CSV table of C-alpha atoms and ligand atoms in Angstrom, one decimal:
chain,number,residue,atom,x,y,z
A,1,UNK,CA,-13.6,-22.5,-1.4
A,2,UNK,CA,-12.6,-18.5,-1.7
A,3,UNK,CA,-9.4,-18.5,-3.1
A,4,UNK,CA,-7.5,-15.0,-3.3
A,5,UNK,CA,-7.9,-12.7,-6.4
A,6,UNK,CA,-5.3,-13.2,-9.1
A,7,UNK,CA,-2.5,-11.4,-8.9
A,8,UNK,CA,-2.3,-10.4,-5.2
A,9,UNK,CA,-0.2,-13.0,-3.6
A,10,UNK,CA,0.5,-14.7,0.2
A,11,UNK,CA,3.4,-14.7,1.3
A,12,UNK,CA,4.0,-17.8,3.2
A,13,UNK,CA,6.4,-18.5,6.2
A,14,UNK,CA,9.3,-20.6,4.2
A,15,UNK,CA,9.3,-17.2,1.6
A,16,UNK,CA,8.8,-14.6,4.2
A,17,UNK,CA,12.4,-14.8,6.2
A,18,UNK,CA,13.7,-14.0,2.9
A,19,UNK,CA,11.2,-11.0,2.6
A,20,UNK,CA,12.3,-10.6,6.5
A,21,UNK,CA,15.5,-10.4,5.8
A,22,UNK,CA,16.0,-8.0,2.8
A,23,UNK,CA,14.2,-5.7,5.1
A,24,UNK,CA,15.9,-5.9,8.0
A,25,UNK,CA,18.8,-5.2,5.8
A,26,UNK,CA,17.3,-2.4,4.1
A,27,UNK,CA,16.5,-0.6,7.1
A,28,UNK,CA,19.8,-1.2,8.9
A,29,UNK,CA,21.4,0.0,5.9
A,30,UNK,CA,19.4,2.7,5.4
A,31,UNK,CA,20.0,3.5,9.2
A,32,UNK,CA,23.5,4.0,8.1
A,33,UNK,CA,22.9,6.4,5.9
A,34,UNK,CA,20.9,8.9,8.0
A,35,UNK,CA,17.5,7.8,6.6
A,36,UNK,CA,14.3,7.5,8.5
A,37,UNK,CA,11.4,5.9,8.0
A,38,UNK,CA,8.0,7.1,6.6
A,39,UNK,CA,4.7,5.3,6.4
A,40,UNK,CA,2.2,6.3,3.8
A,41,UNK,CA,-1.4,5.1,3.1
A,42,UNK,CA,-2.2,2.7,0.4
A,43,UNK,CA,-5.2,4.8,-0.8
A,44,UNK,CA,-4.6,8.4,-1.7
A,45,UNK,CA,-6.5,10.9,-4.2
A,46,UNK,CA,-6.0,9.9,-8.1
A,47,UNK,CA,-5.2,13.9,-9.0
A,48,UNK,CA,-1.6,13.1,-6.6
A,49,UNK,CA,-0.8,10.7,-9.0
A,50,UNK,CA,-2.1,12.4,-12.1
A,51,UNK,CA,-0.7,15.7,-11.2
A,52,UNK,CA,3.1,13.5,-10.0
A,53,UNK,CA,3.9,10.8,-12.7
A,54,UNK,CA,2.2,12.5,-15.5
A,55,UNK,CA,-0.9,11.5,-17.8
A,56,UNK,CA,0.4,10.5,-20.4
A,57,UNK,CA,2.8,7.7,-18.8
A,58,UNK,CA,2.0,4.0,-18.7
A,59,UNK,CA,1.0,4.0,-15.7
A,60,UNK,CA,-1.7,7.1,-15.2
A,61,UNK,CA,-2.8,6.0,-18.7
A,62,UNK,CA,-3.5,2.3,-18.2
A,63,UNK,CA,-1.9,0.5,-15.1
A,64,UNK,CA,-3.6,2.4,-12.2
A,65,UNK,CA,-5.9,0.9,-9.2
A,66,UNK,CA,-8.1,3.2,-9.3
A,67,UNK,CA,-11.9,3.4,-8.4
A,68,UNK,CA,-14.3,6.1,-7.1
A,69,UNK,CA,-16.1,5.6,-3.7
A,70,UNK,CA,-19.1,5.6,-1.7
A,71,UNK,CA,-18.5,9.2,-1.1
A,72,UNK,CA,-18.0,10.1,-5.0
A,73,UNK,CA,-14.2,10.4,-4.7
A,74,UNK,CA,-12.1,9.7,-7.2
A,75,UNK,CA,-9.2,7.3,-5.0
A,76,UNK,CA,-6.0,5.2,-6.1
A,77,UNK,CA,-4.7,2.0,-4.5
A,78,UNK,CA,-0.8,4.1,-4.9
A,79,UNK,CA,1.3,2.6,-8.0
A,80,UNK,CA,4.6,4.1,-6.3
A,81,UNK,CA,5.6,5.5,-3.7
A,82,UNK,CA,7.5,9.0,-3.6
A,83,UNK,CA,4.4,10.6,-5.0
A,84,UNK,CA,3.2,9.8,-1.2
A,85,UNK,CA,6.1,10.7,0.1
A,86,UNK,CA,6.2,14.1,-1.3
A,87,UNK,CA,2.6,14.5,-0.4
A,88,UNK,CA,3.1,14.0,2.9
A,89,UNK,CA,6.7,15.9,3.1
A,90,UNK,CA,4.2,19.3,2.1
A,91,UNK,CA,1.6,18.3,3.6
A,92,UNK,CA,3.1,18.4,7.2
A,93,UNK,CA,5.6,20.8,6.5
A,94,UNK,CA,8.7,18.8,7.1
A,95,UNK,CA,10.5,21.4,4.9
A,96,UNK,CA,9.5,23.8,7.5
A,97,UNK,CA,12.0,22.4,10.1
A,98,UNK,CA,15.0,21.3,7.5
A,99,UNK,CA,14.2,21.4,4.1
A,100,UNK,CA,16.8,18.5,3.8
A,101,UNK,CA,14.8,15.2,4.7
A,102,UNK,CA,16.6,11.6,4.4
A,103,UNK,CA,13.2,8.8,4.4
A,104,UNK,CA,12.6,5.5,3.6
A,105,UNK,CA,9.1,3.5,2.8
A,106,UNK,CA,8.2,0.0,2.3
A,107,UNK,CA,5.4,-1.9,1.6
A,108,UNK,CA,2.6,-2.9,-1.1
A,109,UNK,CA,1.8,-0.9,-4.3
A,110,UNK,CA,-0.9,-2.0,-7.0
A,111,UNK,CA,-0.8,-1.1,-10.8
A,112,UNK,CA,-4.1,-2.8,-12.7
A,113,UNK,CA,-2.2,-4.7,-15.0
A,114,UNK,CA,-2.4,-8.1,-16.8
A,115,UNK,CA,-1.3,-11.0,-14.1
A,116,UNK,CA,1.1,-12.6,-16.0
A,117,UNK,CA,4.1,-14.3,-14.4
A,118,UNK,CA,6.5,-11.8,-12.7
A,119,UNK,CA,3.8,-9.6,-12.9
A,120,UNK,CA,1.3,-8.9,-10.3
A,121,UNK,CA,-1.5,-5.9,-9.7
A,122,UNK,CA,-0.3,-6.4,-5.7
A,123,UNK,CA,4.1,-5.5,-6.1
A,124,UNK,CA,6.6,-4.4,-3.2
A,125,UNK,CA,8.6,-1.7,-3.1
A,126,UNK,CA,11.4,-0.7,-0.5
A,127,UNK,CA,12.2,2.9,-1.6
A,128,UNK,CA,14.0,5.9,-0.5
A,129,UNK,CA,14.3,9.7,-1.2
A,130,UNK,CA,16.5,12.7,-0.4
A,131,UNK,CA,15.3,15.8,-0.3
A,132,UNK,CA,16.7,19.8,-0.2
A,133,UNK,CA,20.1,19.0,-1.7
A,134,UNK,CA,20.9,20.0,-5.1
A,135,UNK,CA,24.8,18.7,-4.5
A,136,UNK,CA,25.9,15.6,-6.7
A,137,UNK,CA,27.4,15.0,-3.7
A,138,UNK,CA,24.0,13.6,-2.3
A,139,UNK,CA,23.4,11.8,-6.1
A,140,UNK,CA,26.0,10.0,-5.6
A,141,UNK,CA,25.5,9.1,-1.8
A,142,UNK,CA,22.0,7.5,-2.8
A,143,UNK,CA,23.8,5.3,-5.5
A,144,UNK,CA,26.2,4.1,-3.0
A,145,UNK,CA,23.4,3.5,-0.5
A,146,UNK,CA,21.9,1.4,-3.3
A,147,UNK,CA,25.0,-0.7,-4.0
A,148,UNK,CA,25.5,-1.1,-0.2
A,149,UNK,CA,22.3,-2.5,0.4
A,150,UNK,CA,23.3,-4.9,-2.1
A,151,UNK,CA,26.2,-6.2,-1.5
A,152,UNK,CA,25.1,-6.5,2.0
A,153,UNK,CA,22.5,-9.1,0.6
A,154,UNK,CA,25.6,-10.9,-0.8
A,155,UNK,CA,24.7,-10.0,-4.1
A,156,UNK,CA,27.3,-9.1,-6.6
A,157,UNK,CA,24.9,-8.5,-9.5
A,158,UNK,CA,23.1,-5.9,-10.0
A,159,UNK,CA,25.2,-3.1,-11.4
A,160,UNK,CA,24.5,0.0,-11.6
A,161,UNK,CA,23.9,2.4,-14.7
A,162,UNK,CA,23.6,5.8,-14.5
A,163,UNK,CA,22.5,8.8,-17.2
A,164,UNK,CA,21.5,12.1,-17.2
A,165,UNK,CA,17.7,13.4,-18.4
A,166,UNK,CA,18.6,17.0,-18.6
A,167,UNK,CA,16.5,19.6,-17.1
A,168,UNK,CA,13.6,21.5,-18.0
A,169,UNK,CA,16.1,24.1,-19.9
A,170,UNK,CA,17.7,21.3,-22.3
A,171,UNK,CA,15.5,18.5,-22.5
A,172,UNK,CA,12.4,19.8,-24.4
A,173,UNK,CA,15.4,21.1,-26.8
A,174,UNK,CA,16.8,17.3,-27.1
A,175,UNK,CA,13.4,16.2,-27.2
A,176,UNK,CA,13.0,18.4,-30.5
A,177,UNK,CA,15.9,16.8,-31.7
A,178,UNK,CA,14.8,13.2,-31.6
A,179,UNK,CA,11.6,13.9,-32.4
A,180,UNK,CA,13.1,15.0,-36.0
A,181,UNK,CA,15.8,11.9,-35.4
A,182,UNK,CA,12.2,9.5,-35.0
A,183,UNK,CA,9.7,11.7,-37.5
A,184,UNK,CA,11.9,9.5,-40.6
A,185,UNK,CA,11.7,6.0,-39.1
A,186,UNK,CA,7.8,6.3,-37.4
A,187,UNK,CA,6.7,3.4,-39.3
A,188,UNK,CA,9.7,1.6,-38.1
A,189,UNK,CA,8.3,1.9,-35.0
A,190,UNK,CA,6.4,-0.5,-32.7
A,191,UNK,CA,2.6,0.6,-31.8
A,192,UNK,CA,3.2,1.9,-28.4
A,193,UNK,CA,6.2,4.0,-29.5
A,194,UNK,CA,3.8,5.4,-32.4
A,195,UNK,CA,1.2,6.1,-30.1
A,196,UNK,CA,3.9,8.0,-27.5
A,197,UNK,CA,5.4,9.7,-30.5
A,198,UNK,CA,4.0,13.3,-29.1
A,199,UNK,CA,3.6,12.7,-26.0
A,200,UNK,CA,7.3,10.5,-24.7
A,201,UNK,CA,9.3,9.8,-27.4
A,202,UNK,CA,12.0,9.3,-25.6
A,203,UNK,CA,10.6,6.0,-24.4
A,204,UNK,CA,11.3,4.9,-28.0
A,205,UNK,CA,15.3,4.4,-26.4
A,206,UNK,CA,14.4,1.8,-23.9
A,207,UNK,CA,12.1,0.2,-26.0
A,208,UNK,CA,12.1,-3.9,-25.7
A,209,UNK,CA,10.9,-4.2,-29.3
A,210,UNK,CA,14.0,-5.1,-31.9
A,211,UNK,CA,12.2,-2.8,-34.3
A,212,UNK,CA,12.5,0.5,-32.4
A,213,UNK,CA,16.5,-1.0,-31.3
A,214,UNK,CA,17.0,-0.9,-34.9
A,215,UNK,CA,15.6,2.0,-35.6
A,216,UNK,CA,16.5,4.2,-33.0
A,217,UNK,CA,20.1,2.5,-33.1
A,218,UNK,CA,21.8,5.8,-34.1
A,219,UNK,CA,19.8,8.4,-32.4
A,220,UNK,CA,21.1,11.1,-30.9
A,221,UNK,CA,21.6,10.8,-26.8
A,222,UNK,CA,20.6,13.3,-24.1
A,223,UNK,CA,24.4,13.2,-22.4
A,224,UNK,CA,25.7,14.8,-25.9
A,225,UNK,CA,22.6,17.5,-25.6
A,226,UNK,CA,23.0,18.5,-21.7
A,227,UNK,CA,23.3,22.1,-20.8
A,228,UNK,CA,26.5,23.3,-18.5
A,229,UNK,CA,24.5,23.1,-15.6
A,230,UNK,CA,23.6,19.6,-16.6
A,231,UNK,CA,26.9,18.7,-17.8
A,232,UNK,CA,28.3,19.5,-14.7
A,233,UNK,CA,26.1,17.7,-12.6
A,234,UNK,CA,26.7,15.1,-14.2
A,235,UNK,CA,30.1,15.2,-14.2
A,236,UNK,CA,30.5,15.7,-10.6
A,237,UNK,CA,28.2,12.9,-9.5
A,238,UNK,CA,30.6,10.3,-11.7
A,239,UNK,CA,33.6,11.9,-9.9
A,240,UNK,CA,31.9,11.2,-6.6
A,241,UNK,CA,30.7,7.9,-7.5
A,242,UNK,CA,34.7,7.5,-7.8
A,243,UNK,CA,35.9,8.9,-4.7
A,244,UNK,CA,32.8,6.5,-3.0
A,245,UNK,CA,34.3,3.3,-4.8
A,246,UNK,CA,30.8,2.7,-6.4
A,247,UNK,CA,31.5,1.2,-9.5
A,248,UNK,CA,28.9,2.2,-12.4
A,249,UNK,CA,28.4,2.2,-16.1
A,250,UNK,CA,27.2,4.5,-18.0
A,251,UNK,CA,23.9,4.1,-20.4
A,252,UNK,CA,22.6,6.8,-22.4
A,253,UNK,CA,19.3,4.9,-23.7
A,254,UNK,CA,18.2,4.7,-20.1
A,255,UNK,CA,14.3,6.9,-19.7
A,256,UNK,CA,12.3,6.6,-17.2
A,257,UNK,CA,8.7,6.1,-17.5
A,258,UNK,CA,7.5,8.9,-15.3
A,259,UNK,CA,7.7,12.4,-16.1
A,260,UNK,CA,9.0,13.6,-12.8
A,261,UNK,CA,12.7,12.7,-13.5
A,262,UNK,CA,15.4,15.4,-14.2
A,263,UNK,CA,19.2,15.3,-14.2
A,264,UNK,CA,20.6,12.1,-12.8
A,265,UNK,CA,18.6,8.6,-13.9
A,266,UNK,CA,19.6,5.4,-13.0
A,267,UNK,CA,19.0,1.5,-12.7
A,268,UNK,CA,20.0,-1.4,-10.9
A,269,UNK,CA,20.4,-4.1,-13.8
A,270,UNK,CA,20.5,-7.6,-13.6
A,271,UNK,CA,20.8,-10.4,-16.4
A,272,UNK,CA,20.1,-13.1,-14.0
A,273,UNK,CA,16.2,-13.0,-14.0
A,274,UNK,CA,15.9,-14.0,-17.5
A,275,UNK,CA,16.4,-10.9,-20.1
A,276,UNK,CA,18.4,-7.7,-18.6
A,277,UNK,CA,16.0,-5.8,-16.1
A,278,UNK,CA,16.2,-3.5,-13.2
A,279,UNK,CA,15.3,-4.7,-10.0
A,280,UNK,CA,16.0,-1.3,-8.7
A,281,UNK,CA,15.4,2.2,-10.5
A,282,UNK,CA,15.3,5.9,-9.8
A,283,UNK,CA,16.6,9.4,-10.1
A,284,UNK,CA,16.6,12.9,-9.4
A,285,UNK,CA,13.2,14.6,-9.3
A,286,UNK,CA,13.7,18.7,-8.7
A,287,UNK,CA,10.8,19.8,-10.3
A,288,UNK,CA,8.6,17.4,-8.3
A,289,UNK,CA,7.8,19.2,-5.0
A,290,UNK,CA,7.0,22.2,-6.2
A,291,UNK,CA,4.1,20.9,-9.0
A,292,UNK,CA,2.6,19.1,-6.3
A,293,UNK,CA,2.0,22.8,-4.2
A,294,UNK,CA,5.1,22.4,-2.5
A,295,UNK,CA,8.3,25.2,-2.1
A,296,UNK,CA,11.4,24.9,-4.9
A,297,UNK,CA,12.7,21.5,-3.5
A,298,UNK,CA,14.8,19.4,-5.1
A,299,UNK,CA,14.7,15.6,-4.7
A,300,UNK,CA,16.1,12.0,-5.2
A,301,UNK,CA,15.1,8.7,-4.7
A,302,UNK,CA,14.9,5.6,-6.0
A,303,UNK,CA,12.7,1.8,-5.5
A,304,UNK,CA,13.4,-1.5,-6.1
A,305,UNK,CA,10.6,-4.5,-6.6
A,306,UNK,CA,11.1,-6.7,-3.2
A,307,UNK,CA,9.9,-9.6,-5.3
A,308,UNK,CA,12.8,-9.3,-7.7
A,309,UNK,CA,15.5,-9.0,-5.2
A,310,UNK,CA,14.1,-12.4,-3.4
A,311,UNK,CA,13.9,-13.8,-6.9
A,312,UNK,CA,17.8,-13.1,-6.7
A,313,UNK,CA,18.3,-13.9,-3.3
A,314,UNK,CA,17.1,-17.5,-4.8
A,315,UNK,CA,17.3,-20.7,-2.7
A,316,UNK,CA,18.8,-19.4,0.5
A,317,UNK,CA,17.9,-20.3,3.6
A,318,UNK,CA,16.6,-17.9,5.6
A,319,UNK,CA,14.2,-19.4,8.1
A,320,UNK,CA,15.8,-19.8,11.6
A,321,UNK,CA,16.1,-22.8,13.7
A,322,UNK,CA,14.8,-23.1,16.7
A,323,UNK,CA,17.1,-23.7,19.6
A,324,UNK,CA,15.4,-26.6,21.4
A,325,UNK,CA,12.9,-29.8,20.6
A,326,UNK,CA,11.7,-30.9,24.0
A,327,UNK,CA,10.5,-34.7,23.9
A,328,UNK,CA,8.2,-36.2,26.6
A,329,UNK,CA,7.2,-39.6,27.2
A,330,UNK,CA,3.6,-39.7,29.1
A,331,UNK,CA,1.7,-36.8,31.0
A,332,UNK,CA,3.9,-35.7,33.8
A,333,UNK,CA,6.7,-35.4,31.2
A,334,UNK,CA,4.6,-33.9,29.3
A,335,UNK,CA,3.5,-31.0,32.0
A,336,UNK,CA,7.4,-30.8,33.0
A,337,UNK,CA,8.1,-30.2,29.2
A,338,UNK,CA,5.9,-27.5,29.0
A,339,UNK,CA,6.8,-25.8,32.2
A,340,UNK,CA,10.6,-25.8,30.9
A,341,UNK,CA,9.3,-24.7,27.3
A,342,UNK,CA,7.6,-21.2,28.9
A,343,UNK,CA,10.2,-20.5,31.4
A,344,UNK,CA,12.7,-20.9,28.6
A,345,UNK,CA,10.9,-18.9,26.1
A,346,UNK,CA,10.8,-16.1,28.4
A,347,UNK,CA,14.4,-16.8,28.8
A,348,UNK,CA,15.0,-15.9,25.2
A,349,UNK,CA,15.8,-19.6,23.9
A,350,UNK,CA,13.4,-20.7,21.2
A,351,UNK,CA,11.8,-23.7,22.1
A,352,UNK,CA,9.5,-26.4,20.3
A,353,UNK,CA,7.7,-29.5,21.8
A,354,UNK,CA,5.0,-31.8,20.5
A,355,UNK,CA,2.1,-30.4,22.0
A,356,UNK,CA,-0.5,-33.4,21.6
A,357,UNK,CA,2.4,-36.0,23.0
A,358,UNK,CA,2.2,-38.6,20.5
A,359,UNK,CA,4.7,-41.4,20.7
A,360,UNK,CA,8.6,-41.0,21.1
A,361,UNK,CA,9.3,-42.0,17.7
A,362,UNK,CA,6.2,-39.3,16.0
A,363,UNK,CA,8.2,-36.7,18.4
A,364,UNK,CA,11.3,-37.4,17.0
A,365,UNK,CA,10.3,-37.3,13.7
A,366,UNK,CA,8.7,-33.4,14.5
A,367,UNK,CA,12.2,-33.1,16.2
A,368,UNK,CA,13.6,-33.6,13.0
A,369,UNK,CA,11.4,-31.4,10.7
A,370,UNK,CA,12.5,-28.7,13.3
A,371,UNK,CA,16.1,-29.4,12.8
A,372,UNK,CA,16.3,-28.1,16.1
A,373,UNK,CA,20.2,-27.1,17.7
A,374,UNK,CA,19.4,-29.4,21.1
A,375,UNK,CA,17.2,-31.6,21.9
A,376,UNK,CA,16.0,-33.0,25.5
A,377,UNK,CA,14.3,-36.1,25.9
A,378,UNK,CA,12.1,-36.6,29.5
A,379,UNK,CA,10.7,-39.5,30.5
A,380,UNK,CA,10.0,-41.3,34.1
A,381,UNK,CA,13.0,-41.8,35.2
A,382,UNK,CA,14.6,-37.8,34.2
A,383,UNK,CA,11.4,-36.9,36.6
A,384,UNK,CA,12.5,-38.7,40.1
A,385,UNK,CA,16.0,-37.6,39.3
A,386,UNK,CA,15.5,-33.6,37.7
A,387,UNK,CA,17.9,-34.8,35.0
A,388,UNK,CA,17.9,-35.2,31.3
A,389,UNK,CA,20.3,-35.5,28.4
A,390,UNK,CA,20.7,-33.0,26.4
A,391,UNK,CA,22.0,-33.5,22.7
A,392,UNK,CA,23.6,-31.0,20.4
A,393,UNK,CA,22.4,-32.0,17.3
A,394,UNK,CA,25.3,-30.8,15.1
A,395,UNK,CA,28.1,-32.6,17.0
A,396,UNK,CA,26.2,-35.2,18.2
A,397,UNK,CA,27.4,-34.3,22.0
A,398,UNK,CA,25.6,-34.8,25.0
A,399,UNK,CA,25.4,-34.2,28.6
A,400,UNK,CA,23.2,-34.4,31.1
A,401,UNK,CA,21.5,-31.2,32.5
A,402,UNK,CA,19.0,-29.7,35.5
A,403,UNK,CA,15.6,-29.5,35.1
A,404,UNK,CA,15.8,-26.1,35.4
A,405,UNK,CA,14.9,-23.2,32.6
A,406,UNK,CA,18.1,-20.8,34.1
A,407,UNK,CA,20.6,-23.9,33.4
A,408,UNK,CA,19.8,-25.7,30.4
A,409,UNK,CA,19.6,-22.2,28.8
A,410,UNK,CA,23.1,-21.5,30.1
A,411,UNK,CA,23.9,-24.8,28.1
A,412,UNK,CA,22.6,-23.9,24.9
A,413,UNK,CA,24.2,-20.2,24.3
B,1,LIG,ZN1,19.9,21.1,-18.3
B,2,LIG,ZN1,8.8,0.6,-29.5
């Protein structure tokens, strides 16, 4: 047997309405919002996602798919997705008509990490990003987008936490300052923070380890560090998150671990999946467009892990029933059955029989695992006369009907 490589997973039908589902709401959400849709190709050149998320990050350094092929080029299975999406918003120019673009993505991303359990190389994202406005207006239309899509799901958890990264003009400062803040208490730190001392200290913040909380408990935040340009960005998108009704907190320790990020950061956080984590994450990129070749564009965006949002989406039952069970007794029934099955498929009604026409009692138990809305039993007798009962299965009420696709669907609606 060839069983599939660890960490990739099927999804199976049972799991996949609920996958069906959170993107259906996604994109009808999304829909509200303006945004389109973008598709982007798994595989794209490894200097996109060098050049976009940074070297020194966790991912370029360690987590990516990458491999070089037949022709001698150096690929990457993507990690994320807005790298692509920029990409492709220069590439074609989209700019070029209206600098401001609304899109969407969905689909499959791979990092080369450890399988371990909530952890797979094979992850989903649904993401979106706004280009062309620099207006917290549009920061805090995203967020609310986000929260929407949420609560559209039913869920009440995640909240949302916001903070501000600065901008090229006040961040390296900041990062100066914490650097002297963390040079005292380096060999308080855990490994990773050591090693990313130079490179990302600010990483140290959101660092899981209790050592670097301890340490870095009184450090000083980027918020208290912005410049006025920063400060009032930030500023504004609270006061419009306010006017919106999206209800945030705010969480100064909150980095992101790609270097792309400027101004406005934020997470979707959940404690119901075990320890606090983000099933969604993302913020404002400005710089991001023009270091991949692009013009002076800002952007924002954000993902979420489709994975974690089923996890939260838990037990539910999203698979649909089907409309009809159609049992036949013998071979004529059995030909009748499948006449009224195709005629009412193409009818719209959803229709189930037991194609191999076992006995009643096998049917009915295959009726029953359908937990079909009606079913119609036909046997000799419903053949001479063109009649059969039909049975709502909820109620337990039941009438008889024509043998006749256009009727019995008239029944069942
Ligand atoms: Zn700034
Ligand atoms: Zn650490």
């Amino acid at each position: 047997m060839i069983t599939g490589i660890k960490g990739f997973n099927d999804i199976l039908p049972g799991e996949v309405e609920r996958w069906q589902h959170i993107e259906a709401t996604a994109r009808r959400v999304f829909g509200l919002y303006g945004f389109a849709e973008i598709r982007i190709p798994i595989l794209e050149k490894t200097d996109l996602f060098r050049r976009s998320i940074g070297d020194t990050t966790d991912i370029v350094e360690k987590e990516m798919y990458s491999f070089v092929d037949k022709g001698e080029n150096a690929v990457t299975m993507r990690p994320e997705g807005t790298a692509s999406v920029m990409r492709a918003y220069i590439e074609h120019k989209l700019y070029a008509q209206d600098p401001v673009a609304k899109l969407y993505y969905m689909g499959p991303m791979f990092r080369y990490e450890r399988p371990q359990k909530g952890r797979y190389r094979q992850f989903h994202q649904i993401g979106a990003e706004v280009t062309g406005v620099t207006d917290p207006k549009v920061d805090a239309q995203v967020l609310t987008m986000l929260c929407h899509f949420f609560a559209e799901l039913g869920l009440s958890e995640p909240t949302l936490q916001i903070n501000s990264l600065g901008c090229p003009e006040c961040r390296p400062v900041y990062r100066e300052t914490l650097k002297t803040f963390l040079r005292e208490r380096l060999d308080q730190l855990c490994d990773d923070c050591k090693r990313r001392y130079e490179t990302n200290p600010l990483r140290a913040l959101d660092c899981k380890s209790a050592h670097c909380k301890e340490a870095t408990a009184g450090a000083p935040a980027m918020l208290d560090h912005l410049c006025a340009g920063c400060d009032d960005h930030f500023a504004a998108t609270r006061r419009h998150l306010e006017r919106a009704g999206t209800i945030y907190a705010i969480n100064n320790r909150m980095v992101r671990g790609l270097d792309y990020y400027t101004r406005t950061t934020f997470e979707l956080v959940t404690g119901l999946l075990g320890a606090q984590s983000a099933v969604a994450a993302g913020g404002r990129y400005d710089g991001l467009i023009a270091d991949l070749g692009g013009p002076a564009i800002s952007g924002i965006g954000f993902a979420m892990g489709v994975e974690r949002v089923a996890l939260l989406l838990g037990g539910q039952e999203f698979a649909r029933r089907p409309d009809l069970f159609i049992a036949a007794l013998g071979g004529e029934s059995q030909d009748e059955a499948f006449r009224l099955m195709c005629g009412l498929q193409r009818l719209g009604v959803s229709v189930e029989m037991d194609y191999e026409g076992k006995s009643l009692k096998s049917q009915m138990r295959r009726s029953d695992k359908f937990n079909a809305r009606f079913t119609l039993i036909i046997g000799g007798d419903e053949l001479v006369n063109g009649k059969a009962v039909l049975k709502a299965m909820d109620t337990g009420t039941q009438g008889d009907v024509v043998l006749d696709p256009a009727v019995i669907a008239e029944q069942i609606r």
